[in-house]
Amino acid sequence: MDNSRIARLFNEVADLLDIRGENPFRVRSYRTAARTVEDHSEDLAAVLRDGGDLTALPGIGKDLAAKIAEIIETGKLGFLDELKAKLPPGLPELLRLEGVGPKKVKLFFEEAGVDSIENLDRAAREGRLRGLDRMGEKSEAGIIRAIENYRKHIGRFRLDDGLAAGAKILDSLKPVADRVVAAGSLRRRRETIGDLDILAVSSDPSALTDRFVNLPGTASVPARGPTRSSIRLEGGLQVDLRVMEGDEFGSALLYFTGSQAHNIALRRRAREMGLKVSEYGIFRGEEKVAGETEEDCYRALELPWIPPELRENRGEIEAAEDGRLPRLIELEAIRGDLQSHSTASDGKESIMEMGRAAGRRGYGYIAITDHSRAVRVAGGLDEKQLARHLEEIERAGEKCPGVRILKGVEVDILADGTLDLADAILRECEVVVASIHSSFRLPRKEMTRRIVRALTNPHVNILGHPTGRMLLRREPCDFDFEEVVKAAVGEGVSLEINGHPARLDLNDVLARRARELGARLAVNTDAHSSAQLDLMTYGVFTARRAWLEDRDVINTLPLEELLAALNRPTR
Ligand SMILES: [Zn+2]
């Protein structure tokens, strides 16, 4: 049981209460509790098991503590099920649409009789939403776009959700398996996954299958057999288990890790060498020449082992053949984080807490980059507030030996490409991340001009989450990527790979292209709490899929070299 599941259920409760128009304080107490739980670094199941007191957590009273215990013990929350029973079953799904919150759902339901996505789509296309409170033609068109978007992504899951589900399943199966691993797009660390492939070798296959089809959180069992079974989890994710012999494990792992395009290219290569590749092994005629390990299989094809993140048939086989595979960046190479938030804007911990957490991770530096005033919902800072905040960063730094807390800001790029704060204060910052948080839908030319203009400001160091996309939720901004990268290279601005698993922006393909064009990358977490500094691992996954090496990423540099690379004088 992980904390994020508890948080998800609490957020669902808050959404449903909100849709029902219940007391806002009650709604907020569930949302606050969800955030508290999500950000808590210990597993609450373990806390409970060790006799810990959940009411010691901020914002968790007796009632919520009992609900947490219920979720941990039963995997369910009766109260949530009761709430669900009182509303049309299609309503909560509306919340998955971009720009649709509980208030809108309530409005659509009560004023337009909308109780499902299909209904909403029809209402929008028939122009029945534009008359509603604070709805016009533009917002109606936004709803249609959001629905199209949502449908495009249906059946895809974020990598972090997939990894969390996968880790739990592997833990449960380990005691009854000799070997068990996750393959597929999860192993390749794709940003989203469609399903989960688990491979196992076991001396007791029927016990393994038994355990698998009875995993907690299973909603249905579409298939069950001695070598292959499938379950569907409550959230909709399908998990396939394949049981095999030990001497097939390597070839099966290779086969089920994919990608399909990589496998096809390998098969073609094998054919030219007079070999045959299948999930059962590599064969020359009837003779099996490899199968037990992946390394053996690649060796039989006269190739070195290729890291799963590269297996997309994007030139990795040719590179492997020529001995040109990149030395992919590793998490351990990261020496600091260049985008993070504190309580000064919408972060949840103080500068000091963020600094100390960075120190505990072994970082040499962390930039605190709170929002600027345009992001009002996040409590963005104006010039005066930022000036005071920078002083606070300095003071916190003095009390935080071993890690340098860099004075930073995440300044908004306004619609015309100017920045949200005056140069006089940006000059005082050591790290200026410039990002877009509004006007995402400008026409391509205008958007390109906007970003390029922002990059020409001499104080900008990093372009934050450059495309603005939110995975499975918001499409990227439309702009001329090559032109923006060339401007960034010319201006000495680094491009961010934002490691938040909802963003992963730049993505693998764009980050790789940016590097080819000579850009430097910064892999940041955008952490809003110290626990979120761990999201660096997702940024590094994306960097690896982009073929990046240590030297391509500025925050692998030691402090002094980093400061030089940022083109800022050292103090
Ligand atoms: Zn941002």
XYZ file of C-alpha atoms and ligand atoms in Angstrom:
572
model
C 0.000 0.000 0.000
C 1.527 3.288 -0.914
C 0.734 6.786 0.259
C -0.144 7.973 -3.204
C -3.106 5.589 -3.335
C -4.456 6.995 -0.062
C -3.959 10.485 -1.439
C -5.778 9.571 -4.638
C -8.803 8.261 -2.765
C -8.903 11.383 -0.551
C -8.745 13.592 -3.621
C -11.608 11.620 -5.131
C -13.646 12.204 -1.981
C -12.879 15.926 -2.141
C -13.910 16.043 -5.814
C -17.202 14.302 -5.159
C -17.998 16.458 -2.127
C -17.179 19.480 -4.232
C -19.436 18.343 -7.074
C -22.216 17.894 -4.526
C -21.623 21.455 -3.355
C -20.781 20.494 0.198
C -19.084 22.592 2.845
C -15.842 23.987 1.371
C -13.987 23.464 4.649
C -14.803 19.802 4.567
C -13.657 19.593 0.949
C -10.445 21.370 1.778
C -9.707 19.110 4.733
C -9.626 16.107 2.365
C -7.435 17.898 -0.153
C -5.008 19.029 2.535
C -4.926 15.513 3.933
C -4.218 14.146 0.455
C -1.236 16.441 0.065
C 0.035 15.683 3.541
C -0.127 11.954 2.869
C 1.386 12.246 -0.591
C 4.339 14.228 0.687
C 4.938 12.142 3.764
C 8.256 10.397 3.346
C 7.466 7.257 5.378
C 5.019 4.627 4.192
C 1.927 5.184 6.334
C 1.162 1.473 6.294
C 4.494 0.932 8.012
C 3.793 3.766 10.471
C 0.518 2.129 11.401
C 2.095 -1.319 11.669
C 4.706 0.038 14.057
C 1.962 1.467 16.260
C 2.551 5.051 15.140
C -0.064 7.753 15.632
C -1.488 9.081 12.371
C -3.123 12.038 14.118
C 0.379 13.372 14.683
C 0.375 14.334 10.994
C -0.650 17.915 10.262
C -4.329 18.220 9.357
C -5.119 14.593 10.175
C -7.724 14.272 12.906
C -9.336 11.167 14.335
C -11.814 10.752 11.503
C -9.235 11.007 8.727
C -6.810 8.781 10.638
C -9.517 6.114 10.836
C -10.141 6.455 7.094
C -6.437 6.073 6.349
C -6.392 2.949 8.484
C -9.435 1.631 6.630
C -7.736 2.138 3.266
C -4.566 0.459 4.461
C -6.447 -2.498 5.928
C -9.093 -3.055 3.249
C -7.706 -1.267 0.193
C -11.000 0.611 0.012
C -12.851 3.539 1.507
C -16.523 2.880 2.292
C -17.309 6.579 2.509
C -16.045 7.105 -1.045
C -18.175 4.235 -2.323
C -21.240 5.758 -0.624
C -20.553 9.102 -2.255
C -20.112 7.471 -5.642
C -23.427 5.676 -5.276
C -25.212 9.008 -4.818
C -24.009 10.512 -8.104
C -24.354 9.445 -11.740
C -21.426 7.097 -12.413
C -20.131 9.162 -15.342
C -19.682 12.409 -13.414
C -16.269 11.876 -11.786
C -14.764 11.070 -15.167
C -15.540 14.628 -16.299
C -12.856 15.806 -13.887
C -10.226 14.154 -16.056
C -10.808 16.809 -18.713
C -8.401 19.705 -18.868
C -9.922 22.864 -17.446
C -12.878 21.065 -15.861
C -13.037 21.176 -12.077
C -15.761 20.147 -9.633
C -17.553 23.513 -9.909
C -17.922 23.121 -13.666
C -19.088 19.523 -13.340
C -21.762 20.643 -10.893
C -22.786 23.422 -13.271
C -22.959 21.129 -16.310
C -24.873 18.496 -14.377
C -27.401 20.795 -12.747
C -27.924 23.308 -15.543
C -27.455 21.203 -18.687
C -28.256 17.685 -17.465
C -24.754 16.487 -18.374
C -23.768 13.274 -16.599
C -21.091 11.756 -18.850
C -18.357 12.681 -21.306
C -20.591 11.674 -24.232
C -23.322 13.973 -22.936
C -20.930 16.828 -22.425
C -19.520 16.420 -25.908
C -22.964 16.561 -27.421
C -23.996 19.563 -25.316
C -20.856 21.447 -26.342
C -21.253 20.650 -30.032
C -24.906 21.697 -29.924
C -23.917 25.014 -28.321
C -25.803 24.321 -25.118
C -22.981 25.245 -22.764
C -22.271 28.793 -23.889
C -25.279 30.217 -22.077
C -24.190 28.849 -18.701
C -22.547 30.886 -15.978
C -19.081 32.112 -17.074
C -19.185 29.980 -20.217
C -18.868 31.402 -23.718
C -18.156 30.122 -27.213
C -14.452 30.027 -26.478
C -14.787 27.942 -23.335
C -17.206 25.680 -25.177
C -14.610 25.087 -27.887
C -12.090 24.436 -25.086
C -14.346 21.674 -23.742
C -14.569 20.011 -27.156
C -10.778 20.143 -27.464
C -10.332 18.747 -23.962
C -12.620 15.822 -24.771
C -10.766 15.039 -28.007
C -7.543 15.134 -26.089
C -8.856 12.915 -23.352
C -10.113 10.324 -25.827
C -6.767 10.258 -27.559
C -5.068 9.342 -24.286
C -7.588 6.851 -22.985
C -5.963 3.636 -21.866
C -2.554 5.258 -21.287
C -1.025 5.598 -17.842
C 1.766 7.806 -16.560
C 5.135 6.177 -15.999
C 5.105 6.939 -12.261
C 1.748 5.193 -11.844
C 3.041 2.248 -13.843
C 6.230 1.997 -11.813
C 4.341 2.210 -8.521
C 1.929 -0.523 -9.619
C 4.800 -2.604 -11.003
C 6.876 -2.341 -7.819
C 3.988 -3.569 -5.694
C 3.293 -6.494 -7.998
C 6.946 -7.527 -8.119
C 7.131 -7.401 -4.318
C 4.106 -9.656 -3.996
C 5.373 -12.164 -6.554
C 9.003 -12.367 -5.445
C 8.391 -14.924 -2.681
C 6.898 -17.401 -5.203
C 9.245 -16.735 -8.127
C 12.893 -17.509 -8.826
C 13.067 -14.457 -11.023
C 10.472 -11.811 -11.738
C 10.869 -8.543 -13.633
C 8.805 -5.923 -15.414
C 9.477 -5.610 -19.148
C 7.728 -3.602 -21.869
C 7.530 0.155 -22.124
C 7.864 0.387 -18.344
C 11.376 -1.027 -18.573
C 12.143 1.317 -21.454
C 10.929 4.156 -19.184
C 8.502 5.546 -21.702
C 6.617 8.568 -20.397
C 3.318 6.720 -20.585
C 2.516 3.029 -20.740
C -0.430 1.106 -22.138
C -0.105 -2.058 -20.080
C 2.328 -3.832 -17.824
C 4.323 -6.940 -18.799
C 5.664 -9.101 -16.008
C 8.009 -12.003 -16.756
C 8.738 -14.716 -14.245
C 10.559 -17.982 -13.775
C 9.269 -20.168 -10.979
C 9.698 -23.720 -9.733
C 6.053 -23.559 -8.673
C 4.221 -21.894 -11.564
C 0.736 -22.641 -10.276
C 1.437 -20.970 -6.912
C 2.798 -17.980 -8.824
C -0.278 -17.742 -11.051
C -2.531 -18.138 -8.034
C -0.864 -15.295 -6.238
C -0.976 -13.151 -9.369
C -4.702 -13.444 -10.097
C -5.451 -12.739 -6.438
C -3.314 -9.607 -6.117
C -4.930 -6.840 -4.046
C -6.471 -4.136 -6.220
C -7.464 -6.579 -8.970
C -10.783 -5.682 -10.592
C -11.029 -8.583 -13.039
C -9.106 -11.548 -14.432
C -9.474 -11.605 -18.244
C -7.142 -14.591 -18.689
C -5.626 -17.317 -16.600
C -3.340 -20.096 -17.768
C -0.134 -21.982 -16.942
C 2.168 -19.716 -18.972
C 0.102 -16.605 -19.423
C -2.391 -14.736 -17.227
C -3.849 -11.243 -17.275
C -5.461 -9.094 -14.641
C -7.030 -5.674 -14.813
C -6.349 -3.401 -11.846
C -8.988 -1.131 -10.336
C -7.565 1.929 -12.102
C -7.934 0.132 -15.468
C -4.315 -0.867 -16.042
C -3.948 -4.345 -17.564
C -1.105 -6.502 -16.286
C 0.127 -9.575 -18.178
C 2.166 -12.265 -16.482
C 4.241 -14.661 -18.553
C 5.841 -17.664 -16.936
C 8.798 -19.279 -18.691
C 11.763 -21.610 -18.395
C 15.004 -20.172 -17.037
C 16.922 -20.767 -20.267
C 14.425 -18.603 -22.175
C 14.497 -15.713 -19.750
C 16.936 -13.502 -21.665
C 15.300 -13.901 -25.049
C 11.850 -13.408 -23.498
C 13.052 -10.297 -21.681
C 14.475 -8.937 -24.914
C 11.309 -9.794 -26.799
C 8.847 -8.388 -24.260
C 10.882 -5.281 -23.507
C 10.560 -4.218 -27.149
C 10.053 -1.852 -28.650
C 8.451 -3.630 -31.507
C 10.468 -1.509 -33.934
C 13.699 -2.503 -32.174
C 12.721 -6.172 -32.296
C 11.894 -6.037 -35.984
C 15.284 -4.493 -36.713
C 17.004 -7.184 -34.629
C 15.137 -9.934 -36.449
C 16.179 -8.505 -39.798
C 19.803 -8.436 -38.640
C 19.504 -12.013 -37.396
C 18.132 -13.198 -40.718
C 21.094 -11.679 -42.557
C 23.362 -13.623 -40.212
C 21.457 -16.865 -40.837
C 19.870 -16.764 -37.362
C 16.332 -16.763 -36.096
C 15.151 -14.754 -33.090
C 12.048 -15.511 -31.050
C 10.950 -15.122 -27.452
C 12.259 -18.673 -26.868
C 15.814 -18.008 -27.958
C 18.151 -17.370 -30.840
C 18.516 -20.306 -33.188
C 20.786 -21.415 -36.019
C 18.636 -24.002 -37.713
C 17.551 -26.313 -34.884
C 20.430 -25.342 -32.632
C 19.764 -22.825 -29.877
C 22.695 -20.418 -29.641
C 21.428 -17.972 -26.982
C 18.478 -17.334 -24.671
C 19.460 -17.373 -21.049
C 20.475 -13.705 -20.767
C 19.917 -10.600 -22.839
C 23.673 -10.122 -23.096
C 23.978 -13.585 -24.691
C 21.281 -12.711 -27.193
C 22.887 -9.449 -28.247
C 26.279 -11.168 -28.397
C 24.871 -13.801 -30.744
C 23.879 -10.897 -32.971
C 27.405 -9.476 -32.631
C 26.191 -6.483 -30.665
C 26.899 -5.127 -27.211
C 23.988 -5.005 -24.750
C 21.785 -2.016 -25.509
C 20.172 -0.121 -22.609
C 16.359 -0.541 -22.688
C 15.795 3.232 -22.826
C 17.407 3.297 -26.281
C 15.478 0.408 -27.802
C 13.218 2.397 -30.112
C 14.975 1.763 -33.433
C 16.195 5.332 -33.489
C 19.717 4.465 -34.571
C 20.763 2.441 -31.511
C 21.508 -0.759 -33.428
C 23.788 1.060 -35.881
C 25.439 2.900 -32.988
C 25.933 -0.366 -31.101
C 27.486 -1.977 -34.159
C 29.949 0.904 -34.573
C 30.734 1.076 -30.842
C 29.138 4.518 -30.683
C 26.498 3.892 -28.014
C 26.319 6.886 -25.659
C 27.513 6.574 -22.062
C 24.059 7.444 -20.771
C 23.731 9.808 -17.854
C 23.023 8.187 -14.458
C 21.093 9.605 -11.526
C 24.311 9.633 -9.478
C 25.846 12.168 -11.862
C 23.331 14.854 -10.893
C 24.921 17.348 -8.488
C 22.010 19.675 -7.875
C 18.546 20.798 -8.818
C 17.913 24.062 -10.639
C 14.174 24.413 -10.240
C 12.377 24.143 -6.903
C 9.726 26.034 -4.980
C 9.385 27.077 -1.338
C 6.550 28.422 0.801
C 7.359 31.847 -0.644
C 5.117 30.819 -3.561
C 3.314 27.493 -3.894
C 5.894 25.144 -2.391
C 5.141 23.469 0.897
C 8.458 23.693 2.701
C 10.796 26.475 3.709
C 13.970 27.429 1.883
C 15.937 25.843 4.692
C 14.021 22.564 4.542
C 14.564 22.364 0.791
C 18.260 23.189 1.216
C 18.787 20.567 3.891
C 16.956 17.956 1.844
C 19.250 18.740 -1.084
C 22.217 18.292 1.246
C 20.905 14.929 2.429
C 20.735 13.814 -1.194
C 24.390 14.654 -1.542
C 23.774 17.621 -3.808
C 26.237 20.491 -3.941
C 23.548 23.032 -4.762
C 19.852 23.700 -5.164
C 18.204 26.704 -6.751
C 15.068 28.012 -5.077
C 13.001 29.336 -7.966
C 9.653 30.585 -6.752
C 7.014 31.932 -9.106
C 6.670 35.528 -10.202
C 3.521 37.598 -9.681
C 1.689 36.646 -12.909
C 1.046 33.201 -11.445
C -1.392 34.582 -8.922
C -2.900 31.232 -7.946
C 0.575 30.115 -6.888
C 1.215 33.239 -4.823
C 3.834 34.570 -7.231
C 6.242 37.263 -6.049
C 6.583 40.866 -7.229
C 9.922 42.708 -7.320
C 9.834 43.836 -3.708
C 8.814 40.462 -2.388
C 11.448 38.747 -4.486
C 14.155 41.111 -3.203
C 13.242 40.180 0.369
C 13.006 36.529 -0.585
C 16.504 36.570 -2.097
C 17.828 37.913 1.197
C 16.088 35.086 2.975
C 17.705 32.601 0.627
C 21.086 34.064 1.511
C 20.392 33.844 5.213
C 19.132 30.284 4.933
C 22.261 29.427 2.961
C 24.477 30.571 5.804
C 22.763 28.088 8.100
C 22.986 25.280 5.589
C 26.627 24.247 5.307
C 27.689 21.874 2.573
C 25.043 22.792 0.067
C 24.842 26.060 -1.783
C 21.307 27.456 -1.987
C 21.202 29.449 -5.196
C 19.129 32.596 -5.423
C 16.619 31.923 -8.156
C 13.251 32.680 -9.610
C 10.873 31.098 -12.092
C 9.806 34.190 -13.964
C 6.758 34.109 -16.176
C 7.058 34.693 -19.881
C 4.155 37.030 -20.593
C 2.060 36.721 -23.745
C 4.220 39.224 -25.637
C 7.501 37.561 -24.655
C 8.520 40.125 -22.068
C 9.227 38.878 -18.571
C 7.059 39.323 -15.532
C 9.813 40.992 -13.454
C 12.155 43.900 -14.077
C 15.761 43.290 -15.158
C 16.999 45.081 -12.037
C 15.805 42.227 -9.821
C 16.517 39.403 -12.288
C 20.123 40.603 -12.265
C 20.281 39.789 -8.533
C 19.334 36.162 -9.165
C 21.861 33.404 -9.752
C 19.393 31.192 -11.602
C 16.578 32.605 -13.700
C 14.194 30.011 -15.078
C 11.780 31.551 -17.588
C 8.537 29.644 -18.168
C 5.116 29.905 -19.722
C 2.119 29.392 -17.443
C -0.639 31.095 -19.475
C -1.720 31.894 -23.049
C -0.740 28.377 -24.177
C -2.697 28.558 -27.416
C -1.090 31.412 -29.330
C -0.653 30.823 -33.060
C 2.652 29.141 -33.939
C 4.418 32.235 -35.269
C 3.423 34.376 -32.337
C 4.398 31.668 -29.853
C 7.808 31.259 -31.487
C 8.401 35.007 -31.388
C 7.263 35.118 -27.770
C 9.704 32.471 -26.558
C 12.629 33.723 -28.624
C 12.068 37.199 -27.244
C 12.146 35.870 -23.690
C 15.415 34.057 -24.396
C 17.079 37.257 -25.508
C 16.697 38.721 -22.034
C 20.300 38.609 -20.782
C 19.346 37.329 -17.329
C 17.528 34.174 -18.369
C 19.497 30.963 -17.761
C 17.005 28.188 -18.336
C 13.836 27.814 -20.387
C 11.523 25.934 -17.977
C 9.224 23.094 -19.144
C 9.604 24.429 -22.695
C 6.496 23.045 -24.383
C 4.092 23.459 -21.465
C 2.493 20.074 -22.040
C 0.904 18.086 -19.232
C 0.952 14.365 -19.930
C -2.437 12.905 -20.842
C -3.970 16.302 -20.124
C -2.590 19.281 -21.998
C -1.058 19.279 -25.459
C 2.266 21.072 -25.962
C 2.356 24.674 -27.132
C 2.815 25.044 -30.861
C 6.060 26.761 -31.862
C 9.021 26.359 -34.196
C 11.209 24.152 -32.059
C 14.339 24.439 -34.194
C 14.175 28.200 -34.125
C 13.735 28.296 -30.358
C 16.624 25.891 -29.806
C 18.887 27.899 -32.088
C 18.002 31.045 -30.155
C 18.720 29.247 -26.868
C 22.094 28.061 -28.148
C 22.933 31.548 -29.357
C 21.963 33.132 -26.073
C 23.612 30.502 -23.879
C 20.282 29.481 -22.357
C 19.829 25.868 -21.255
C 16.647 23.953 -21.987
C 14.930 22.148 -19.167
C 13.928 18.539 -18.923
C 11.322 18.973 -16.233
C 11.367 15.709 -14.278
C 7.867 15.918 -12.881
C 6.193 12.755 -14.227
C 3.161 14.829 -15.239
C 5.399 16.948 -17.468
C 8.621 15.259 -18.658
C 9.112 18.351 -20.749
C 11.211 18.431 -22.962
C 10.393 14.888 -23.940
C 12.960 12.345 -25.159
C 12.741 13.167 -28.862
C 12.901 16.941 -28.448
C 15.685 16.813 -25.864
C 17.747 14.659 -28.203
C 17.157 17.050 -31.075
C 18.055 20.012 -28.849
C 21.381 18.382 -28.023
C 22.065 17.701 -31.680
C 21.535 21.401 -32.329
C 24.140 22.194 -29.684
C 21.893 23.020 -26.729
C 22.694 22.246 -23.140
C 20.049 20.685 -20.959
C 19.159 21.116 -17.287
C 17.357 18.206 -15.639
C 15.231 19.630 -12.820
C 12.419 18.408 -10.603
C 10.314 21.541 -10.139
C 9.902 20.175 -6.598
C 7.169 21.741 -4.492
C 8.259 19.741 -1.431
C 11.483 18.088 -0.343
C 10.032 14.641 -1.116
C 9.580 15.715 -4.720
C 13.330 16.130 -5.120
C 13.133 12.362 -5.742
C 11.396 13.060 -9.055
C 14.891 13.619 -10.462
C 14.873 9.959 -11.370
C 12.135 10.613 -13.981
C 14.065 13.495 -15.464
C 17.088 11.223 -15.795
C 14.959 8.495 -17.443
C 13.911 11.018 -20.066
C 17.479 12.279 -20.480
C 18.623 8.692 -21.062
C 15.899 8.144 -23.633
C 17.234 11.312 -25.267
C 20.704 9.701 -25.525
C 22.180 12.301 -23.161
C 25.514 11.904 -21.426
C 26.724 13.673 -18.285
C 28.378 16.444 -20.252
C 25.110 17.421 -21.947
C 23.462 18.271 -18.642
C 24.614 21.391 -16.777
C 23.576 20.225 -13.347
C 26.106 17.420 -13.459
C 28.733 20.162 -13.082
C 30.354 20.989 -9.751
C 29.185 24.314 -8.282
C 31.948 26.571 -9.582
C 31.721 25.194 -13.101
C 27.954 25.400 -12.989
C 28.075 29.058 -12.038
C 30.455 29.674 -14.904
C 28.182 27.774 -17.260
C 25.242 29.861 -16.118
C 27.378 32.790 -17.103
C 27.085 34.433 -13.726
C 30.008 35.798 -11.727
C 30.783 33.836 -8.589
C 30.369 35.781 -5.421
Zn 6.555 26.248 -13.918
